[in-house]
Short mmCIF file of C-alpha atoms (C1' of nucleotides) in Angstrom, two decimals:
data_model
loop_
_atom_site.label_atom_id
_atom_site.label_comp_id
_atom_site.label_asym_id
_atom_site.label_seq_id
_atom_site.Cartn_x
_atom_site.Cartn_y
_atom_site.Cartn_z
CA MET A 1 87.72 108.81 101.00
CA ILE A 2 90.99 110.50 100.25
CA ASP A 3 91.54 112.42 97.02
CA PRO A 4 92.70 110.01 94.28
CA ARG A 5 94.12 112.97 92.37
CA LEU A 6 96.33 113.96 95.27
CA LEU A 7 97.66 110.42 95.42
CA ARG A 8 98.31 110.63 91.68
CA ASP A 9 100.01 114.03 91.73
CA ASP A 10 101.90 113.85 95.01
CA PRO A 11 102.17 110.23 96.16
CA ASP A 12 105.09 110.97 98.48
CA ARG A 13 103.17 113.55 100.41
CA VAL A 14 100.20 111.20 100.84
CA ALA A 15 102.48 108.35 101.90
CA ALA A 16 104.29 110.55 104.40
CA ALA A 17 101.04 111.81 105.93
CA LEU A 18 99.42 108.39 106.13
CA SER A 19 102.52 106.67 107.48
CA ARG A 20 101.85 108.66 110.66
CA ARG A 21 98.66 106.62 110.91
CA GLY A 22 100.46 103.39 110.16
CA VAL A 23 99.34 102.98 106.56
CA ASP A 24 101.80 100.87 104.56
CA PRO A 25 103.34 102.84 101.63
CA ALA A 26 103.34 99.67 99.56
CA ALA A 27 99.56 99.49 99.85
CA LEU A 28 99.34 103.09 98.64
CA GLU A 29 101.55 102.27 95.68
CA GLN A 30 99.12 99.45 94.81
CA LEU A 31 96.31 101.98 94.99
CA ARG A 32 98.13 104.36 92.73
CA LEU A 33 98.64 101.64 90.14
CA LEU A 34 94.99 100.71 90.32
CA ASP A 35 94.10 104.36 89.72
CA GLU A 36 96.39 104.46 86.70
CA GLN A 37 94.84 101.29 85.33
CA ARG A 38 91.40 102.76 85.81
CA ARG A 39 92.23 105.89 83.87
CA GLU A 40 93.67 103.94 80.95
CA LEU A 41 90.53 101.84 80.76
CA ILE A 42 88.33 104.94 80.86
CA ALA A 43 90.21 106.42 77.92
CA GLY A 44 89.74 103.17 75.96
CA VAL A 45 86.05 102.84 76.76
CA ASP A 46 85.36 106.50 75.95
CA ALA A 47 87.07 106.15 72.57
CA ALA A 48 85.16 102.96 71.75
CA ARG A 49 81.89 104.58 72.72
CA ALA A 50 82.62 107.64 70.60
CA GLU A 51 83.16 105.39 67.60
CA GLN A 52 79.97 103.51 68.24
CA ARG A 53 77.96 106.64 68.73
CA THR A 54 79.04 108.22 65.46
CA ALA A 55 78.27 104.98 63.65
CA SER A 56 74.74 104.84 65.10
CA GLN A 57 74.07 108.47 64.35
CA ALA A 58 75.12 107.94 60.74
CA ILE A 59 72.45 105.26 60.41
CA GLY A 60 69.75 107.73 61.41
CA ARG A 61 70.89 110.14 58.73
CA ALA A 62 71.38 107.56 55.99
CA GLU A 63 68.92 106.70 53.24
CA PRO A 64 66.70 103.78 54.30
CA ALA A 65 68.14 101.65 51.50
CA ASP A 66 71.66 102.03 52.83
CA ARG A 67 70.78 101.22 56.43
CA PRO A 68 70.98 97.41 56.59
CA ALA A 69 74.64 97.41 55.64
CA LEU A 70 75.48 100.14 58.14
CA ILE A 71 73.53 98.38 60.90
CA ALA A 72 75.45 95.17 60.34
CA GLN A 73 78.68 97.11 60.44
CA ALA A 74 77.80 98.92 63.67
CA GLY A 75 76.55 95.74 65.25
CA ALA A 76 79.91 94.10 64.78
CA ARG A 77 81.51 96.59 67.19
CA LYS A 78 79.16 95.90 70.08
CA GLY A 79 81.09 92.97 71.53
CA GLU A 80 84.33 94.82 71.83
CA LEU A 81 82.75 97.76 73.66
CA ALA A 82 80.94 95.45 76.06
CA ALA A 83 84.16 93.61 76.90
CA ARG A 84 86.00 96.85 77.63
CA GLU A 85 83.11 98.09 79.74
CA GLN A 86 83.10 94.93 81.80
CA GLN A 87 86.80 95.21 82.44
CA LEU A 88 86.38 98.82 83.51
CA ALA A 89 83.51 97.93 85.83
CA ARG A 90 85.69 95.37 87.60
CA VAL A 91 88.53 97.83 88.07
CA GLU A 92 86.13 100.56 89.24
CA ALA A 93 84.75 98.21 91.89
CA ASP A 94 88.25 97.31 93.12
CA HIS A 95 89.21 100.96 93.04
CA ALA A 96 86.22 102.05 95.12
CA ALA A 97 86.67 99.25 97.66
CA ALA A 98 90.39 99.88 98.04
CA PHE A 99 90.05 103.65 98.41
CA ALA A 100 87.21 103.24 100.91
CA ARG A 101 89.59 101.51 103.30
CA VAL A 102 92.14 104.33 103.40
CA PRO A 103 91.75 106.66 106.39
CA ASN A 104 91.84 110.44 106.13
CA LEU A 105 95.11 112.34 105.97
CA PRO A 106 95.93 113.55 109.47
CA HIS A 107 96.07 117.27 110.17
CA PRO A 108 99.67 118.53 110.32
CA ASP A 109 99.07 119.84 113.85
CA ALA A 110 97.63 116.59 115.21
CA PRO A 111 100.10 115.00 117.62
CA ASP A 112 101.87 111.73 116.86
CA GLY A 113 101.29 108.61 118.88
CA VAL A 114 98.66 106.08 119.80
CA GLU A 115 95.83 105.90 122.34
CA GLY A 116 96.99 107.54 125.56
CA ASP A 117 99.47 109.87 123.86
CA GLY A 118 97.04 112.76 123.67
CA VAL A 119 98.29 116.27 124.39
CA VAL A 120 96.40 118.19 127.06
CA ARG A 121 95.76 121.68 125.74
CA GLY A 122 93.88 123.09 128.68
CA THR A 123 91.54 122.41 131.56
CA LEU A 124 88.07 123.42 132.61
CA GLY A 125 87.37 124.43 136.20
CA GLN A 126 89.00 123.12 139.32
CA ARG A 127 89.27 119.53 140.36
CA PRO A 128 86.81 119.17 143.23
CA SER A 129 87.98 117.79 146.54
CA PHE A 130 85.85 115.88 149.00
CA ASP A 131 86.15 115.56 152.75
CA PHE A 132 84.26 112.28 152.56
CA PRO A 133 84.73 109.22 150.32
CA PRO A 134 82.99 110.18 147.05
CA ARG A 135 80.46 107.73 145.63
CA ASP A 136 80.35 106.74 142.03
CA HIS A 137 77.36 107.47 139.80
CA VAL A 138 75.81 104.02 140.27
CA GLU A 139 75.60 104.45 144.03
CA LEU A 140 74.31 108.00 143.76
CA LEU A 141 71.71 107.31 141.09
CA GLU A 142 70.50 104.01 142.50
CA ALA A 143 70.10 105.43 145.99
CA ALA A 144 67.88 108.15 144.54
CA ASP A 145 65.99 105.66 142.35
CA ALA A 146 67.10 107.70 139.36
CA ILE A 147 68.39 104.67 137.51
CA ASP A 148 67.45 100.99 137.29
CA LEU A 149 70.27 98.83 135.98
CA ALA A 150 68.97 95.47 137.18
CA ARG A 151 65.70 95.83 135.35
CA GLY A 152 67.49 97.24 132.32
CA ALA A 153 69.43 93.99 132.22
CA LYS A 154 66.29 91.91 132.78
CA VAL A 155 64.47 93.52 129.88
CA SER A 156 67.24 94.22 127.39
CA GLY A 157 70.45 92.68 128.71
CA ALA A 158 73.81 93.95 129.80
CA ARG A 159 74.66 97.60 129.04
CA PHE A 160 71.06 98.79 129.15
CA ALA A 161 69.49 100.97 131.83
CA TYR A 162 66.36 102.82 132.77
CA LEU A 163 66.64 106.45 133.71
CA LYS A 164 63.79 107.24 136.13
CA GLY A 165 62.44 110.10 138.17
CA GLU A 166 65.02 112.81 138.63
CA GLY A 167 67.35 110.84 136.35
CA ALA A 168 64.88 111.20 133.50
CA LEU A 169 64.23 114.86 134.32
CA LEU A 170 67.96 115.44 134.31
CA GLU A 171 68.13 114.24 130.72
CA PHE A 172 65.42 116.64 129.55
CA ALA A 173 67.08 119.54 131.35
CA LEU A 174 70.58 118.80 130.07
CA VAL A 175 69.41 118.31 126.51
CA ARG A 176 67.53 121.56 126.34
CA TYR A 177 70.35 123.41 128.08
CA ALA A 178 72.90 122.14 125.52
CA ILE A 179 70.63 122.83 122.55
CA ASP A 180 70.08 126.41 123.74
CA ILE A 181 73.83 127.04 123.82
CA ALA A 182 74.29 125.47 120.39
CA MET A 183 71.50 127.64 119.01
CA GLU A 184 73.24 130.75 120.29
CA TYR A 185 76.14 129.68 118.08
CA GLY A 186 73.85 129.39 115.06
CA HIS A 187 73.19 125.65 115.04
CA VAL A 188 69.70 124.70 113.87
CA PRO A 189 68.04 122.06 116.06
CA VAL A 190 67.21 118.77 114.32
CA ILE A 191 65.57 115.49 115.30
CA PRO A 192 67.01 113.11 112.72
CA PRO A 193 66.02 109.60 111.63
CA VAL A 194 67.84 107.02 113.73
CA LEU A 195 67.45 104.21 111.20
CA VAL A 196 69.44 104.84 108.03
CA ARG A 197 70.33 103.06 104.84
CA GLU A 198 73.66 101.54 104.08
CA SER A 199 74.52 104.43 101.74
CA ALA A 200 74.39 106.88 104.66
CA MET A 201 76.67 104.67 106.77
CA TYR A 202 79.06 104.26 103.89
CA GLY A 203 79.01 107.97 103.07
CA THR A 204 79.90 108.98 106.59
CA GLY A 205 82.79 106.53 106.74
CA PHE A 206 81.37 104.16 109.36
CA LEU A 207 81.19 101.49 106.72
CA PRO A 208 83.05 99.45 105.76
CA THR A 209 85.43 99.96 108.70
CA ASP A 210 83.11 99.97 111.74
CA ALA A 211 80.58 97.33 110.74
CA GLN A 212 81.14 95.38 113.96
CA GLN A 213 79.98 98.39 116.01
CA LEU A 214 76.61 98.74 114.28
CA PHE A 215 73.21 97.30 115.00
CA THR A 216 70.99 96.47 112.05
CA THR A 217 67.30 95.72 111.81
CA ARG A 218 66.29 92.12 111.42
CA ASP A 219 65.55 92.51 107.72
CA GLU A 220 68.95 94.24 107.36
CA GLU A 221 67.32 97.07 105.47
CA TYR A 222 68.45 99.60 108.02
CA TYR A 223 71.33 100.41 110.30
CA LEU A 224 70.74 101.95 113.71
CA ILE A 225 72.84 105.07 114.02
CA GLY A 226 75.77 105.05 116.42
CA THR A 227 75.60 108.86 116.48
CA SER A 228 73.40 111.50 114.88
CA GLU A 229 76.52 112.55 112.98
CA VAL A 230 75.36 109.99 110.42
CA PRO A 231 71.95 111.42 109.48
CA LEU A 232 73.21 114.99 109.91
CA ALA A 233 76.15 114.48 107.55
CA ALA A 234 73.96 112.64 105.07
CA LEU A 235 71.42 115.46 105.10
CA HIS A 236 73.20 117.10 102.18
CA LEU A 237 74.09 113.88 100.40
CA ASP A 238 74.64 114.50 96.70
CA GLU A 239 74.02 118.24 96.95
CA LEU A 240 75.72 121.35 95.64
CA LEU A 241 75.61 123.98 98.37
CA ASP A 242 75.41 127.69 97.66
CA PRO A 243 78.41 129.49 99.18
CA ASP A 244 76.02 132.17 100.49
CA ASP A 245 74.33 129.54 102.66
CA LEU A 246 77.56 128.58 104.41
CA PRO A 247 78.34 127.73 107.08
CA VAL A 248 75.48 125.25 107.51
CA ARG A 249 75.21 124.32 111.18
CA TYR A 250 72.99 121.79 112.91
CA VAL A 251 72.49 120.48 116.41
CA GLY A 252 70.85 117.07 116.49
CA TYR A 253 69.32 115.19 119.39
CA SER A 254 68.91 111.44 119.10
CA PRO A 255 69.47 108.10 120.71
CA CYS A 256 72.67 106.34 119.67
CA PHE A 257 73.18 102.60 119.42
CA ARG A 258 76.51 100.81 119.68
CA ARG A 259 77.36 97.15 119.87
CA GLU A 260 80.55 97.80 121.85
CA ALA A 261 82.06 94.72 120.25
CA GLY A 262 85.54 94.13 121.58
CA ALA A 263 84.79 96.01 124.79
CA HIS A 264 83.85 92.91 126.78
CA GLY A 265 84.60 93.42 130.42
CA LYS A 266 85.42 97.09 129.90
CA ASP A 267 83.42 99.71 131.80
CA THR A 268 80.77 97.21 132.77
CA ARG A 269 79.58 99.21 135.76
CA GLY A 270 76.84 101.77 135.37
CA ILE A 271 76.01 103.82 132.33
CA LEU A 272 79.42 104.93 131.10
CA ARG A 273 79.38 102.46 128.22
CA VAL A 274 75.92 101.33 127.17
CA HIS A 275 74.34 100.01 123.98
CA GLN A 276 71.84 102.86 123.88
CA PHE A 277 72.39 106.43 124.97
CA GLU A 278 71.24 109.89 123.99
CA LYS A 279 73.36 112.62 122.59
CA VAL A 280 73.16 116.24 121.48
CA GLU A 281 75.41 116.47 118.46
CA LEU A 282 76.89 119.45 116.64
CA PHE A 283 77.48 119.29 112.91
CA SER A 284 78.82 121.87 110.43
CA PHE A 285 79.36 122.13 106.70
CA VAL A 286 81.94 124.80 105.88
CA ALA A 287 84.23 126.05 103.11
CA PRO A 288 87.60 124.25 103.15
CA GLU A 289 89.51 127.30 104.34
CA ASP A 290 87.20 127.68 107.34
CA SER A 291 87.33 124.20 108.81
CA ASP A 292 90.17 124.79 111.28
CA ALA A 293 88.36 127.81 112.71
CA GLU A 294 85.07 125.88 112.81
CA HIS A 295 86.78 123.09 114.72
CA GLU A 296 87.86 125.56 117.38
CA ARG A 297 84.36 127.02 117.44
CA ILE A 298 82.79 123.63 118.05
CA LEU A 299 85.32 122.97 120.79
CA ALA A 300 84.36 126.35 122.27
CA ILE A 301 80.69 125.31 122.38
CA GLU A 302 81.60 122.08 124.15
CA GLN A 303 83.67 124.03 126.65
CA GLU A 304 80.84 126.47 127.31
CA VAL A 305 78.41 123.59 127.89
CA PHE A 306 80.64 121.93 130.49
CA ASP A 307 81.90 125.17 131.96
CA GLY A 308 78.28 126.10 132.59
CA LEU A 309 77.78 122.78 134.34
CA GLN A 310 80.88 123.53 136.44
CA ILE A 311 82.43 120.27 135.45
CA HIS A 312 86.18 119.91 135.74
CA ALA A 313 87.65 118.43 132.58
CA GLN A 314 90.75 118.50 130.42
CA ILE A 315 90.92 119.25 126.73
CA VAL A 316 92.92 116.67 124.83
CA ASP A 317 94.37 116.86 121.32
CA ILE A 318 94.00 113.26 120.18
CA PRO A 319 97.03 111.59 118.57
CA VAL A 320 96.88 110.38 114.99
CA GLY A 321 96.98 106.72 116.02
CA ASP A 322 93.71 107.11 117.94
CA LEU A 323 91.75 108.92 115.22
CA GLY A 324 88.65 107.46 113.56
CA ALA A 325 88.96 106.72 109.84
CA SER A 326 87.35 109.96 108.71
CA ALA A 327 88.96 112.37 111.18
CA ALA A 328 91.97 114.53 110.35
CA ARG A 329 92.06 115.93 113.86
CA LYS A 330 90.09 115.38 117.03
CA PHE A 331 89.71 117.10 120.39
CA ASP A 332 88.16 115.33 123.36
CA LEU A 333 86.89 116.71 126.63
CA GLU A 334 87.77 114.33 129.42
CA ALA A 335 85.94 114.90 132.68
CA TRP A 336 87.38 113.85 135.97
CA LEU A 337 85.23 111.15 137.53
CA PRO A 338 85.71 110.95 141.30
CA GLY A 339 84.13 107.49 141.30
CA GLN A 340 87.00 106.19 139.15
CA ASP A 341 89.60 108.78 140.12
CA ALA A 342 90.28 109.13 136.40
CA TYR A 343 89.67 111.41 133.43
CA ARG A 344 87.20 109.90 130.97
CA GLU A 345 85.99 111.06 127.58
CA ILE A 346 82.70 112.95 127.70
CA THR A 347 82.79 114.77 124.37
CA SER A 348 84.70 114.54 121.14
CA CYS A 349 84.86 116.80 118.13
CA SER A 350 86.45 116.00 114.79
CA ASN A 351 87.40 117.84 111.65
CA THR A 352 86.84 115.33 108.87
CA THR A 353 87.97 117.83 106.18
CA ASP A 354 86.68 116.66 102.77
CA TYR A 355 86.81 112.94 103.60
CA GLN A 356 83.12 112.48 104.36
CA ALA A 357 82.07 115.07 101.79
CA ARG A 358 83.85 113.21 99.00
CA ARG A 359 81.86 110.07 99.68
CA LEU A 360 78.66 111.99 100.32
CA ARG A 361 79.20 114.15 97.25
CA THR A 362 78.46 117.33 99.22
CA ARG A 363 80.04 120.17 97.27
CA ILE A 364 80.08 123.93 97.25
CA ARG A 365 79.24 125.85 94.10
CA VAL A 366 82.16 127.99 92.97
CA ASP A 367 82.43 130.12 89.81
CA ARG A 368 82.85 128.47 86.43
CA GLY A 369 82.54 124.90 87.50
CA ASN A 370 85.41 124.88 89.95
CA ASN A 371 83.16 123.40 92.59
CA VAL A 372 84.89 122.17 95.71
CA LEU A 373 84.04 119.57 98.31
CA ALA A 374 82.68 120.92 101.57
CA HIS A 375 84.50 120.29 104.82
CA THR A 376 82.44 118.63 107.54
CA LEU A 377 82.88 118.73 111.29
CA ASN A 378 81.10 117.06 114.16
CA GLY A 379 81.21 117.32 117.89
CA THR A 380 79.36 116.22 121.00
CA ALA A 381 77.52 119.10 122.59
CA LEU A 382 76.41 116.75 125.32
CA ALA A 383 76.31 112.99 125.71
CA VAL A 384 73.52 112.57 128.22
CA GLN A 385 74.65 109.53 130.19
CA ARG A 386 78.27 110.60 130.48
CA ALA A 387 77.27 114.15 131.37
CA ILE A 388 75.03 112.79 134.12
CA ILE A 389 77.90 110.71 135.48
CA ALA A 390 80.28 113.69 135.60
CA LEU A 391 77.62 115.98 137.01
CA VAL A 392 76.44 113.79 139.86
CA GLU A 393 79.90 112.56 140.78
CA GLN A 394 81.50 116.01 140.82
CA HIS A 395 78.63 117.84 142.52
CA GLN A 396 77.74 115.24 145.11
CA ARG A 397 77.45 116.01 148.81
CA GLU A 398 78.10 113.74 151.76
CA ASP A 399 74.40 112.91 152.14
CA GLY A 400 74.19 111.65 148.55
CA SER A 401 72.40 114.70 147.21
CA VAL A 402 73.71 116.67 144.23
CA VAL A 403 74.02 120.44 143.91
CA VAL A 404 72.59 121.64 140.61
CA PRO A 405 74.86 124.18 138.87
CA ALA A 406 73.24 127.61 138.58
CA ARG A 407 72.93 127.55 134.80
CA LEU A 408 71.07 124.25 134.84
CA GLN A 409 68.65 125.22 137.61
CA PRO A 410 66.14 127.00 135.35
CA TYR A 411 65.99 123.91 133.15
CA LEU A 412 65.57 121.51 136.03
CA GLY A 413 63.42 123.65 138.25
CA ARG A 414 65.39 122.76 141.37
CA GLU A 415 68.64 123.57 143.13
CA ARG A 416 69.25 120.12 144.57
CA LEU A 417 68.83 116.60 143.26
CA PHE A 418 68.37 113.42 145.24
CA ALA A 419 67.60 115.40 148.38
CA GLY A 420 64.89 112.93 149.33
"C1'" G B 1 48.59 95.50 103.53
"C1'" G B 2 45.35 96.42 98.65
"C1'" A B 3 44.32 99.59 93.99
"C1'" G B 4 45.84 103.43 90.79
"C1'" G B 5 49.01 107.77 89.19
"C1'" G B 6 53.87 109.88 89.20
"C1'" U B 7 59.68 110.88 89.47
"C1'" U B 8 63.07 115.24 83.41
"C1'" G B 9 68.37 120.71 84.83
"C1'" G B 10 68.15 125.61 91.09
"C1'" C B 11 62.43 125.60 90.32
"C1'" C B 12 58.09 124.79 86.92
"C1'" G B 13 57.38 122.03 82.58
"C1'" A B 14 57.58 119.78 77.17
"C1'" G B 15 59.38 115.44 75.06
"C1'" C B 16 56.73 108.94 74.14
"C1'" G B 17 62.95 104.96 69.33
"C1'" G B 18 67.46 108.48 65.53
"C1'" A B 19 70.36 115.29 64.52
"C1'" C B 20 68.27 115.42 72.67
"C1'" G B 21 72.33 117.60 77.47
"C1'" A B 22 67.24 117.74 76.40
"C1'" A B 23 61.80 122.96 73.90
"C1'" G B 24 59.54 126.86 76.67
"C1'" G B 25 59.00 129.62 81.20
"C1'" C B 26 60.78 131.32 86.11
"C1'" A B 27 64.93 132.37 89.10
"C1'" G B 28 70.25 133.73 88.67
"C1'" C B 29 74.52 136.24 86.08
"C1'" G B 30 76.46 139.86 82.31
"C1'" G B 31 75.05 143.81 78.95
"C1'" U B 32 71.91 147.77 76.25
"C1'" C B 33 68.58 151.66 77.79
"C1'" U B 34 67.91 155.06 82.44
"C1'" U B 35 69.90 160.56 86.86
"C1'" G B 36 68.74 155.86 89.65
"C1'" A B 37 65.46 151.80 89.76
"C1'" A B 38 61.67 149.05 87.32
"C1'" A B 39 60.09 147.47 82.56
"C1'" A B 40 61.73 146.05 77.75
"C1'" C B 41 65.48 143.89 74.73
"C1'" C B 42 70.26 140.93 73.85
"C1'" G B 43 73.61 137.24 75.64
"C1'" C B 44 75.16 133.58 79.26
"C1'" C B 45 73.41 130.07 82.50
"C1'" G B 46 73.97 121.62 84.87
"C1'" U B 47 77.13 117.85 87.09
"C1'" G B 48 80.72 113.76 87.33
"C1'" C B 49 84.79 111.24 85.08
"C1'" G B 50 88.92 111.16 81.62
"C1'" G B 51 92.47 113.53 77.91
"C1'" C B 52 95.23 118.04 76.43
"C1'" G B 53 96.84 123.04 78.21
"C1'" C B 54 100.81 127.08 82.99
"C1'" G B 55 96.00 129.13 82.36
"C1'" A B 56 91.09 131.40 80.56
"C1'" G B 57 89.80 126.94 78.36
"C1'" U B 58 89.13 122.86 75.16
"C1'" C B 59 88.08 117.83 73.46
"C1'" G B 60 85.84 113.03 74.66
"C1'" U B 61 82.41 110.37 77.58
"C1'" A B 62 78.50 109.54 81.12
"C1'" C B 63 74.15 111.31 83.59
"C1'" C B 64 66.36 112.62 82.35
"C1'" G B 65 64.79 108.63 90.51
"C1'" G B 66 68.44 103.80 91.00
"C1'" G B 67 69.86 99.09 88.72
"C1'" G B 68 69.41 95.61 84.70
"C1'" G B 69 67.60 94.37 79.64
"C1'" U B 70 65.95 94.94 74.22
"C1'" U B 71 68.18 97.75 69.94
"C1'" C B 72 73.06 99.70 65.17
"C1'" G B 73 70.80 103.64 68.38
"C1'" A B 74 66.79 104.62 74.65
"C1'" A B 75 64.59 110.40 78.51
"C1'" U B 76 61.33 107.53 75.16
"C1'" C B 77 60.14 100.16 74.94
"C1'" C B 78 60.59 95.85 78.81
"C1'" C B 79 61.93 93.96 83.95
"C1'" C B 80 63.36 94.78 89.14
"C1'" C B 81 63.97 98.32 93.15
"C1'" A B 82 63.45 103.05 95.79
"C1'" C B 83 60.72 107.32 96.68
"C1'" C B 84 56.36 110.69 96.14
"C1'" C B 85 50.96 111.47 95.44
"C1'" U B 86 45.56 109.76 95.56
"C1'" C B 87 41.87 106.23 97.42
"C1'" C B 88 40.77 101.94 100.85
"C1'" G B 89 42.37 99.24 105.39
"C1'" C B 90 45.22 99.72 109.98
"C1'" C B 91 47.49 103.06 113.42
"C1'" A B 92 50.51 107.04 117.67
#
RNA sequence: GGAGGGUUGGCCGAGCGGACGAAGGCAGCGGUCUUGAAAACCGCCGUGCGGCGCGAGUCGUACCGGGGGUUCGAAUCCCCCACCCUCCGCCA
């Protein structure tokens, strides 16, 4: 949620920032009016309550003989208060719903544009060249019996797969490798719940806007997380953090579930886009003034992870038109996939400034009640399936085997994969 | 799944219809004392929303797990829900 006070005090600035994301200024003006209406009603209700309270308290102090008259008098005011309260409740509900739909203010440095307009800010490694026609990950993994797509489809449907044998071992190795790097940067490892309540989805900004991407349980009591960002962000729901404890850094490992609604026919081959995948996720709570630096730090972790895997990728500053609702700025790592001859997203890190924290009510204690909202940031340390794709496609040899990068070898216990 | 007991401020814990934002203790902060520290003593010490003020602040209101109800008045009474604990059953 954006700051209603900022909209109140500086509506032009908010309108200018959000127009970069295509938000209609007229809609913001409506919001501002709603906010004004809300404040007027609050003043009225508070005054009515004050009156009623003093009247009731007087009854307690009065002589018993005088009470019946005072009670009748106080009782007469009840209806008016209730009516005002009802009106306020309606406006509060509209207010909350309307504000929930407004995306975060983009970072001033985030580039303009829509999907595809990202600015490349650097590259990792060298683009590998092959003196044979490179295979894609499906060919490589299936030949080695490291993946079973057909049976994944039989059991669970399209966009599901089994990782088997060296494919499964690869996951364990990659996960531990990524977690070790994150820990060196001070992130505390966490295995979070993967089923969460609606309040956690709402607080992290996935609801109401991304409802069509989420799986729910049959009784609809729970949502399946689309990323461990959700339970990690919600960890400090409704908490006041001590500034001495900051920054608070976590690295979560969990499965992630996505409906991929609207992606019909897109990336249907292999495990690039599946309904269930595993991910090692970085998450930080920081003081507002530190969030830009923390964003760079998270990006640095992602770079170290993929540098260590000797994967060639480019670092992209994502344009405002392609940002999720809660992000002010986002950097993606896009690895080159020889099987597609294209750069595809393998990690993503976002600075959500105070947008998530406002909904989650995660604040930082500051002197004399000037508490501030925390800034939250998230990033992919390693998305297992996509990392496997990049790794096997970039490090493949003509015989279909894969050279294991030196830094991963201790975790995998071998120098070659799929060597037969 | 069945039976019972709980949920109060950063923590512990009193309160069981009226002057309660809530006793007391611990922790924390400031001070007195001390060469320094400890101890002792004194003071301060919740959060949200809204109003006023340039500001330190100040006024109003809400909050005792969440929601609803009864009442002139609810932390206290009633209903629903969530969570925690104990016992039984089941279970990796």
